[in-house]
Short mmCIF file of C-alpha atoms in Angstrom, two decimals:
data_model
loop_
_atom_site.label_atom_id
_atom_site.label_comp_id
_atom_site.label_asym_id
_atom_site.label_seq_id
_atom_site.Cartn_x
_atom_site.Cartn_y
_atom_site.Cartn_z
CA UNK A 1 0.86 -44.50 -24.52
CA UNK A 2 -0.79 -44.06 -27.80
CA UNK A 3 -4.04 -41.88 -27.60
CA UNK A 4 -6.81 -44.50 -30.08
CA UNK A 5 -10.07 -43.58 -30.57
CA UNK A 6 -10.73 -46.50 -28.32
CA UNK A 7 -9.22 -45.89 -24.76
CA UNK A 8 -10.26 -48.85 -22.43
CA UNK A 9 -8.25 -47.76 -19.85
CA UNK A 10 -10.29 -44.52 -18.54
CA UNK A 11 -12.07 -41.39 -18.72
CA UNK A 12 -15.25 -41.27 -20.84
CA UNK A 13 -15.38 -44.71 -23.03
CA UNK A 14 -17.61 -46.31 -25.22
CA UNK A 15 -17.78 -49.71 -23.09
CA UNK A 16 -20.76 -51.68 -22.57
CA UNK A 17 -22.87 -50.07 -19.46
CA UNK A 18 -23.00 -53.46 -17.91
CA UNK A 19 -18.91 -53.98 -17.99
CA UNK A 20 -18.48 -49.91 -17.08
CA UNK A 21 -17.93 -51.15 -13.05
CA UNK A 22 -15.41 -53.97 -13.59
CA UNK A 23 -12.91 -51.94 -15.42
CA UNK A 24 -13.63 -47.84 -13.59
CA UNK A 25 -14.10 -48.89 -10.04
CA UNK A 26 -11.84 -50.97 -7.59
CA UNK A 27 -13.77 -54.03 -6.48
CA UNK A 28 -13.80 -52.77 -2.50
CA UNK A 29 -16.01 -49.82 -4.14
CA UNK A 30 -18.63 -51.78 -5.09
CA UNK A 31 -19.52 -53.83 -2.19
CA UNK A 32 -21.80 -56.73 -2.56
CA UNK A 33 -25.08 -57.01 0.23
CA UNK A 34 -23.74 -59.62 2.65
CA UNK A 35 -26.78 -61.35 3.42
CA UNK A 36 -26.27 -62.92 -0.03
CA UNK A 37 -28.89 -66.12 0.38
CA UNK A 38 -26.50 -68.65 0.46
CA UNK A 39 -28.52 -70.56 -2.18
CA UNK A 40 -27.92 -67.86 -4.84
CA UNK A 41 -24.37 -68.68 -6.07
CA UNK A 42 -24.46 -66.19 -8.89
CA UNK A 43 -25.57 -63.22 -7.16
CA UNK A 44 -22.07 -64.26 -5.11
CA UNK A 45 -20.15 -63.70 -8.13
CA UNK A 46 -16.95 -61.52 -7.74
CA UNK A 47 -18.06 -58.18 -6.79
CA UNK A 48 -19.10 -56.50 -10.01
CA UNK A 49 -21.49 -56.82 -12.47
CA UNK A 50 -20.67 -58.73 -15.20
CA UNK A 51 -19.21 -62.09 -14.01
CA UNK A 52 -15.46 -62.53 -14.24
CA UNK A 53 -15.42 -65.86 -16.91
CA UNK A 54 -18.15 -64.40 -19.00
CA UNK A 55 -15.04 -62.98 -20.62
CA UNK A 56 -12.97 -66.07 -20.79
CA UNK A 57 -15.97 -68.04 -22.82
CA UNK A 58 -16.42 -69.63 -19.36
CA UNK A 59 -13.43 -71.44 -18.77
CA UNK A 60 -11.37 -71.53 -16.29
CA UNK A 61 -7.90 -73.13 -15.67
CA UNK A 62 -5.38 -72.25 -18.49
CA UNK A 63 -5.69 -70.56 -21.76
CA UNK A 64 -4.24 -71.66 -24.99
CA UNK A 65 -1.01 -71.20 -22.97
CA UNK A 66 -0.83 -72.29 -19.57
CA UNK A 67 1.25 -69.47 -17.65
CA UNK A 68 1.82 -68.69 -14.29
CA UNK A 69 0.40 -66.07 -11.92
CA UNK A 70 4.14 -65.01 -11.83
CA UNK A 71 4.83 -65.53 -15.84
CA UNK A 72 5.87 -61.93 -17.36
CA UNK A 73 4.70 -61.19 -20.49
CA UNK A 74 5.51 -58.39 -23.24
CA UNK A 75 4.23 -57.24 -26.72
CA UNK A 76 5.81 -59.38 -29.65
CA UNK A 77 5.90 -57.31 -32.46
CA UNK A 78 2.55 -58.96 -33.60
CA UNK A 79 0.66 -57.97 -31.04
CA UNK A 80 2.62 -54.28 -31.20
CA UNK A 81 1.10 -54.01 -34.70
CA UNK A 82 -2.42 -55.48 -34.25
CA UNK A 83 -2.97 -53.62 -30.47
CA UNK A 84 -5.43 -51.40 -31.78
CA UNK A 85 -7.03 -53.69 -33.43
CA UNK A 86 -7.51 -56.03 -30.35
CA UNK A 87 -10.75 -55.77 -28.23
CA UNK A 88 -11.61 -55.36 -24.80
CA UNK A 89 -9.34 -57.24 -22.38
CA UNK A 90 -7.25 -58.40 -24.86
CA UNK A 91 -6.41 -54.70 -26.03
CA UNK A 92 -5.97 -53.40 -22.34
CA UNK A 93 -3.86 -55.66 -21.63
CA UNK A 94 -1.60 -55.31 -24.55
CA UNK A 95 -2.00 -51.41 -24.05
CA UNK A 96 -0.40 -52.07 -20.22
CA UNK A 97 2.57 -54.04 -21.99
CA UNK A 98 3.07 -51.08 -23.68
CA UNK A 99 4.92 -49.73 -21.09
CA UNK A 100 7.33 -53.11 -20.25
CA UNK A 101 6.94 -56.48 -19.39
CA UNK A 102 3.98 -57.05 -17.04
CA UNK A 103 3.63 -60.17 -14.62
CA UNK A 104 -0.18 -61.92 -14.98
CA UNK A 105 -0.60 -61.25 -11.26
CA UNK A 106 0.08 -57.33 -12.10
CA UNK A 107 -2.05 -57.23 -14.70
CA UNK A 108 -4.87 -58.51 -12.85
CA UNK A 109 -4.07 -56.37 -10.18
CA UNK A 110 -4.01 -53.21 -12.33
CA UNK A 111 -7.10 -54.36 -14.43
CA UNK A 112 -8.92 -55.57 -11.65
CA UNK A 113 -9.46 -58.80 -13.27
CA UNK A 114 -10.05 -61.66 -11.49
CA UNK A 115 -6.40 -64.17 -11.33
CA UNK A 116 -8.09 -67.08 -13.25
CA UNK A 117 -9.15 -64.50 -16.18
CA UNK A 118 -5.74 -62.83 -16.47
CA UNK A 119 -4.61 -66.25 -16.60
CA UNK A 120 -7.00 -67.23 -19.71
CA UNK A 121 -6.73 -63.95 -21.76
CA UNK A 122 -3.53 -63.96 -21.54
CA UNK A 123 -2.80 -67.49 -22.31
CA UNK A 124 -4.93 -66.89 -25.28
CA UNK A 125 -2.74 -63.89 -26.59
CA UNK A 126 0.39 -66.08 -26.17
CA UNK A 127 -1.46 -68.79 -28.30
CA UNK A 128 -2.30 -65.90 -31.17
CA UNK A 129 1.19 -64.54 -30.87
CA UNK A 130 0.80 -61.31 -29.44
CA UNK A 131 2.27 -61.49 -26.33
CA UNK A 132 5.76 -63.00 -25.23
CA UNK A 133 6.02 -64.95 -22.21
CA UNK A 134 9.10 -64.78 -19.72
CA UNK A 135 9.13 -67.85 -16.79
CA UNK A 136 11.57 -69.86 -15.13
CA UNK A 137 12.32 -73.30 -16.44
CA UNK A 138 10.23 -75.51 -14.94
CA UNK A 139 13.13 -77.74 -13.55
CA UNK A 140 13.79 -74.35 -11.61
CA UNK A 141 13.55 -76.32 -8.53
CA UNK A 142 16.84 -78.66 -9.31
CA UNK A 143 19.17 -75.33 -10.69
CA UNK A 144 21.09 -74.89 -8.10
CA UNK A 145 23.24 -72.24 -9.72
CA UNK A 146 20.15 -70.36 -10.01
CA UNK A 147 18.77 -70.94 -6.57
CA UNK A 148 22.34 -69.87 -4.79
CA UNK A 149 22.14 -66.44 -6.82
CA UNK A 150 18.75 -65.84 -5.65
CA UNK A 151 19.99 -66.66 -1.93
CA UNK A 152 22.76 -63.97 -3.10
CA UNK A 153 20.41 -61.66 -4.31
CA UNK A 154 18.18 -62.32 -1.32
CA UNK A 155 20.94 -61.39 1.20
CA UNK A 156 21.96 -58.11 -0.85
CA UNK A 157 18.52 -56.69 -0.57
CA UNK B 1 5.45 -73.94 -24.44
CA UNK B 2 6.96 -70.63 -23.88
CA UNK B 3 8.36 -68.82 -26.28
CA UNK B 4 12.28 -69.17 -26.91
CA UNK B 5 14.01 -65.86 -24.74
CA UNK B 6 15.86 -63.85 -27.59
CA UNK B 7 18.16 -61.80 -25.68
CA UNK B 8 18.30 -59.69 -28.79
CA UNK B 9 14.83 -58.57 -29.01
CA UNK B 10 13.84 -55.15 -27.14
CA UNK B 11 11.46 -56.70 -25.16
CA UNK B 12 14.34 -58.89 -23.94
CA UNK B 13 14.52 -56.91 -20.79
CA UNK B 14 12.06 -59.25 -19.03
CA UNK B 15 13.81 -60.81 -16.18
CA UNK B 16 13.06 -64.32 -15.61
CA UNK B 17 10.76 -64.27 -12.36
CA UNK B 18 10.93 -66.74 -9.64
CA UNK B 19 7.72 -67.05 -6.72
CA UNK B 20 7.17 -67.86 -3.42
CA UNK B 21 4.08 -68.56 -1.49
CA UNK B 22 3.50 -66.79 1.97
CA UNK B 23 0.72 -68.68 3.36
CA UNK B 24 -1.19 -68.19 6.75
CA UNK B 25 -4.29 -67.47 8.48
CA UNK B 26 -6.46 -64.17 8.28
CA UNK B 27 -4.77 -61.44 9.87
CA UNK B 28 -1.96 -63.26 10.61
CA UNK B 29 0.32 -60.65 8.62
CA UNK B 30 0.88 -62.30 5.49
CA UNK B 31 0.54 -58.64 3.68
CA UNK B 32 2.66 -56.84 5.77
CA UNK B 33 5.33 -59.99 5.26
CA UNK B 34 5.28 -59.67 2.23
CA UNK B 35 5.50 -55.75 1.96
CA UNK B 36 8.69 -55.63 4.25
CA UNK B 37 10.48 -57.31 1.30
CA UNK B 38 8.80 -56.00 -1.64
CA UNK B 39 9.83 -53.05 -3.92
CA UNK B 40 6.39 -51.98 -4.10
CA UNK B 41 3.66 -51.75 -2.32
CA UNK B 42 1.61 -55.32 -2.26
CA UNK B 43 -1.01 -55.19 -4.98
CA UNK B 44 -3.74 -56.86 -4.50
CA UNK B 45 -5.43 -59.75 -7.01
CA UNK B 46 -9.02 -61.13 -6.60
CA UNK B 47 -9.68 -64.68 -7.17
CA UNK B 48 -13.24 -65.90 -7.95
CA UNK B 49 -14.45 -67.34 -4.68
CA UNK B 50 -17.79 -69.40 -3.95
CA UNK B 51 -20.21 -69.02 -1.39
CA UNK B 52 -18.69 -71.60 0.96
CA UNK B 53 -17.61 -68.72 2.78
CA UNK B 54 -20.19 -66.85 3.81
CA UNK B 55 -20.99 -67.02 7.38
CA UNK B 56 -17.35 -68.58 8.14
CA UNK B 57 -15.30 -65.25 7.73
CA UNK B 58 -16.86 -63.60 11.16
CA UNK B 59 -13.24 -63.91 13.13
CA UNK B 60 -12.85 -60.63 15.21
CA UNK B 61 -10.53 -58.43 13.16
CA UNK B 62 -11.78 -58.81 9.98
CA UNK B 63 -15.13 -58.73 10.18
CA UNK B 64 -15.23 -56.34 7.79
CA UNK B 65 -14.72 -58.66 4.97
CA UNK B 66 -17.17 -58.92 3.07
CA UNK B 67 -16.66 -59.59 -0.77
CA UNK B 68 -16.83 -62.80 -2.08
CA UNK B 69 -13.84 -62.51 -3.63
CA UNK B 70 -10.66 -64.07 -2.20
CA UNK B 71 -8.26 -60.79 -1.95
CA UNK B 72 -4.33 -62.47 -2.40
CA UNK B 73 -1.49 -59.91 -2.04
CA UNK B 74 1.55 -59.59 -3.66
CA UNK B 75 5.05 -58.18 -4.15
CA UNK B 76 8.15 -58.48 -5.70
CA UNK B 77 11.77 -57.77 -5.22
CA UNK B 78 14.37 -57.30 -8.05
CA UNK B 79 17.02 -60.15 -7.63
CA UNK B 80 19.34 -58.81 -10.38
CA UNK B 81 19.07 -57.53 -13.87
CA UNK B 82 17.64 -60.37 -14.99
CA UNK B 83 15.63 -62.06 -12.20
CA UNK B 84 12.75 -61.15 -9.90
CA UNK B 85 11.38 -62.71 -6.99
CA UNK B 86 7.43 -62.50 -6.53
CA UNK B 87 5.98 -63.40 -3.23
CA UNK B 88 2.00 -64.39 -2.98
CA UNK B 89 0.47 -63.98 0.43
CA UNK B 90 -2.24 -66.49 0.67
CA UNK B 91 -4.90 -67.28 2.38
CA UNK B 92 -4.12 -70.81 4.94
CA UNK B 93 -7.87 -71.92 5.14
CA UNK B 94 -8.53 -75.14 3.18
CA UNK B 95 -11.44 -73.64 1.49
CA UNK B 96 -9.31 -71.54 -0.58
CA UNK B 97 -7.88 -74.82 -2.07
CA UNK B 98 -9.34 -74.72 -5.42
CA UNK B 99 -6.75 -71.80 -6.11
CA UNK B 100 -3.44 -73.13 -4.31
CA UNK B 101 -3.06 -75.59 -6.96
CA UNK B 102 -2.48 -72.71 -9.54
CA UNK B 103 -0.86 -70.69 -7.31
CA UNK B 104 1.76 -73.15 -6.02
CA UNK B 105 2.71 -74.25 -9.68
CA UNK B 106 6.06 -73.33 -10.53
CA UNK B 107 6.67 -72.06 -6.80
CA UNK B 108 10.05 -72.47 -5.17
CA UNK B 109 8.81 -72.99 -1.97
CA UNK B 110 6.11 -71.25 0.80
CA UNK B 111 6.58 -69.84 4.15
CA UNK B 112 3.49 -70.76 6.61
CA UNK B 113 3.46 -67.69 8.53
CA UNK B 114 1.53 -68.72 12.07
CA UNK B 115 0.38 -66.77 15.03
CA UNK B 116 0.79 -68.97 18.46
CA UNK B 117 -2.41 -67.80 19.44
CA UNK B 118 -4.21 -69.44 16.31
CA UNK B 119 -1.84 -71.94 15.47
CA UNK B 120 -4.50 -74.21 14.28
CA UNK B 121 -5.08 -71.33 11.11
CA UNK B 122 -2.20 -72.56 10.21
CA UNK B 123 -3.05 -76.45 9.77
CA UNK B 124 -4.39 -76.45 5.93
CA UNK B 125 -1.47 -74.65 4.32
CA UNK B 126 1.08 -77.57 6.72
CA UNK B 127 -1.30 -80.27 5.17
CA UNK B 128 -1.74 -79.19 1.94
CA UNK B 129 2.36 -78.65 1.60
CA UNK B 130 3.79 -81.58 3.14
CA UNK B 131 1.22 -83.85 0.47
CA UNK B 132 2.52 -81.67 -2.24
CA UNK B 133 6.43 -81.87 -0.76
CA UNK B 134 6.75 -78.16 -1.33
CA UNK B 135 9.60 -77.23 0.40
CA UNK B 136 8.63 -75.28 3.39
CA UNK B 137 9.12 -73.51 6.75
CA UNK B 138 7.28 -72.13 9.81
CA UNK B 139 7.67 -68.82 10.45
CA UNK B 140 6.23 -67.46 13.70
CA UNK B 141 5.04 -63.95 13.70
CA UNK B 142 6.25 -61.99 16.89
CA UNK B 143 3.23 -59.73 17.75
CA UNK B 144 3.97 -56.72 19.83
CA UNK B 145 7.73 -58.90 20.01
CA UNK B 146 5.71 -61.61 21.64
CA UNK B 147 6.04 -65.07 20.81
CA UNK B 148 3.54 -66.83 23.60
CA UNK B 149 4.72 -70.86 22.83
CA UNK B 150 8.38 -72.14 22.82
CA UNK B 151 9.21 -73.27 19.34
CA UNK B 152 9.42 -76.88 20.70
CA UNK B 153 6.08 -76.40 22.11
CA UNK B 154 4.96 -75.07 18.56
CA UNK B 155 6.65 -77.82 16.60
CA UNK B 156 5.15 -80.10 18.93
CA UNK B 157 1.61 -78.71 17.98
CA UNK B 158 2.28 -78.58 14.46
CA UNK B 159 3.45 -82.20 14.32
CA UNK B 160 5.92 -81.77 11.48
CA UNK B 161 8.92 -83.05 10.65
CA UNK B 162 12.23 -82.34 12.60
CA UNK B 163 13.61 -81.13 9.15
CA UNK B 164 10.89 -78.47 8.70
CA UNK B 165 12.50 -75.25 10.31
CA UNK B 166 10.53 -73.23 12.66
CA UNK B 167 11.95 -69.67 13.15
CA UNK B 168 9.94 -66.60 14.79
CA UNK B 169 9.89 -63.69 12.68
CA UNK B 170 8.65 -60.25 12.57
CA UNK B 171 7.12 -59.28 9.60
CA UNK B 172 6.84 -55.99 10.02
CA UNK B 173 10.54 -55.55 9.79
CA UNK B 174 13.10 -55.90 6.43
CA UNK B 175 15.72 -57.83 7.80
CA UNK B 176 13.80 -60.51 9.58
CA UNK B 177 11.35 -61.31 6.75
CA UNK B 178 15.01 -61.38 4.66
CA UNK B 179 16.31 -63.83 7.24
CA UNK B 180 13.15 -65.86 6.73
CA UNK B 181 13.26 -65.68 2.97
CA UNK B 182 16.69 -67.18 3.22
CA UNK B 183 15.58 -69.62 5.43
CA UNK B 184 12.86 -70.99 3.08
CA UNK B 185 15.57 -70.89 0.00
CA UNK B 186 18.20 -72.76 2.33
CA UNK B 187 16.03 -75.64 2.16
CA UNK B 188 15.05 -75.28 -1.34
CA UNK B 189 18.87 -75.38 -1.94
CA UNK B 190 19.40 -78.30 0.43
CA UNK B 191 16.67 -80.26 -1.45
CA UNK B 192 17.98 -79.47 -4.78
CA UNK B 193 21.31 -80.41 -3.44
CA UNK B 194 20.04 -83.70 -2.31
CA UNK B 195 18.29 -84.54 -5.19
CA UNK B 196 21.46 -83.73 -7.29
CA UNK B 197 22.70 -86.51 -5.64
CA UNK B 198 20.89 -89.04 -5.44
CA UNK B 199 20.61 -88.91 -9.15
CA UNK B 200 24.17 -89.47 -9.57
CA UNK B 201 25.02 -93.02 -10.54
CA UNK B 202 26.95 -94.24 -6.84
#
């Protein structure tokens, strides 16, 4: 990976103090007090600081593109060229496409990212044109061609 | 919606991936289910979770737990070249049911993965398939190689269908999660197969 002035991913970075714990620690480092009131929903947000749709504009569901948790994505030459341009989630994740297609559910994982936000960034970039998406058909279900070579595939693991 | 798959372009090497849901109560193995089949090791997702929870997560072994978050594992096992199966574990309790609509889109089919001594954990994830018609099985986790109910006794407390299988499993080990796997897609095939057709004009 390209070393940018602007390196989301790690090591000494110029992000906002109040995202710093979302994207540097695992969320089982930064345990929240469990005698939350239970009439304080927002102090029961996932366990960071910054709430996890404050970076989807507050929606949840689908972005521009509605994609799976399973949906692999990689970098269309668009968003190859405009990466460094890109800001914040949207940059980090195109940095982690970098390195080959990506499923939503990894990114998340790796980028410790709630599902729902993955979901909606991501969407978003395959609205813009930055990222390719890769999914099964959606009659997936009735290909029974396919569905015998995964039972193949299955056996032969 | 998606874009058109150019086998020519270099990012081309994105195989097509296909998902399964492993659902079941806490502790009931769903993790380790899904890591006896998966080329790496699960990685764990967060989902936004509200505060319905608290004070209803105080089972035994996992009293530990206590992020608001719901934690769903997965894995994934290349097929071939150009396919890749992902498997979700999820959690079975019906208050996780604001994310099992997303998660179940575009899903093949689940395995409800059920410990005898808690079958009831296993209730929302039997409901919430059989109204969906996901294609489905039962899959009862041997603990210690113990299975404490006959699977007639099981079925019987489940009150499905005599077409849902019910198989014991141990998901600790390759093979049997494999033979479970192929299990679920039997009946995914079967139901494609029937569906097939019926939509042939008699």
């Amino acid at each position: 990976m390209a070393k940018d002035e602007l390196d989301y991913g790690e090591g000494p970075s110029i992000i906002r103090p109040f995202l710093r714990r979302t994207f540097d620690a695992p969320l089982e480092a930064a345990p929240l007090a469990v005698d939350v009131p239970a009439a304080a929903p927002l102090a029961a947000a996932p366990g960071a600081d910054v709430r996890a749709y404050l970076m989807t504009g507050g929606r949840t569901g689908a972005g521009a593109v509605k994609l799976e948790f399973e949906s692999m994505l990689s970098l269309t030459e668009r968003g190859r060229g405009t990466r460094s341009s890109l800001t914040f989630e949207r940059r980090r994740i195109a940095d982690a496409c970098l390195e080959g297609a990506q499923s939503v559910a990894e990114l998340a994982a790796k980028m410790h990212l709630a599902l729902g936000v993955a979901q909606v960034v991501a969407g978003d970039m395959v609205g813009d044109g930055l990222l390719n998406v890769h999914q099964a058909s959606a009659n997936l279900a009735d290909d029974i061609a396919m569905i015998k070579r995964l039972i193949q595939g299955v056996r032969a693991l | 919606m998606s874009e058109p798959f150019d086998p020519t372009a270099p990012e081309a090497v994105a195989p097509i991936p296909v998902k399964i849901v492993v659902a079941g109560g806490f502790g009931v193995g769903k993790t380790t289910f899904v890591g006896a089949l998966s080329d790496i090791t699960p990685l764990t997702t967060e989902a936004a979770m509200t505060t319905v929870a608290n004070g209803i997560d105080d089972r035994g072994a996992v009293t530990t737990k206590t992020t608001t978050t719901v934690a769903m594992d997965f894995g994934r096992a290349a097929i071939d070249k150009s396919l890749v199966l992902y498997m979700f574990g999820t959690p079975g309790q019906d208050r996780f049911g604001f994310m099992w609509d997303d998660l179940i889109s575009g899903a093949l089919g689940a395995v409800v993965l059920a410990d005898t001594r808690r079958i009831d954990d296993s209730f929302p994830a039997l409901d919430y398939f059989e109204s969906r018609h996901i294609p489905f099985i039962v899959a009862l986790n041997r603990f210690d190689g113990k299975i404490f109910h006959s699977l007639d006794e099981v079925r019987s407390a489940l009150a499905i269908d005599d077409s849902i299988p019910v198989v014991t499993t141990d998901a600790r080990v390759r093979n049997e999660v494999k033979g479970t796997v192929l299990a679920l897609l039997d009946v995914v095939l079967a139901r494609a197969i029937a569906r097939s057709e019926s939509s042939v004009p008699a």
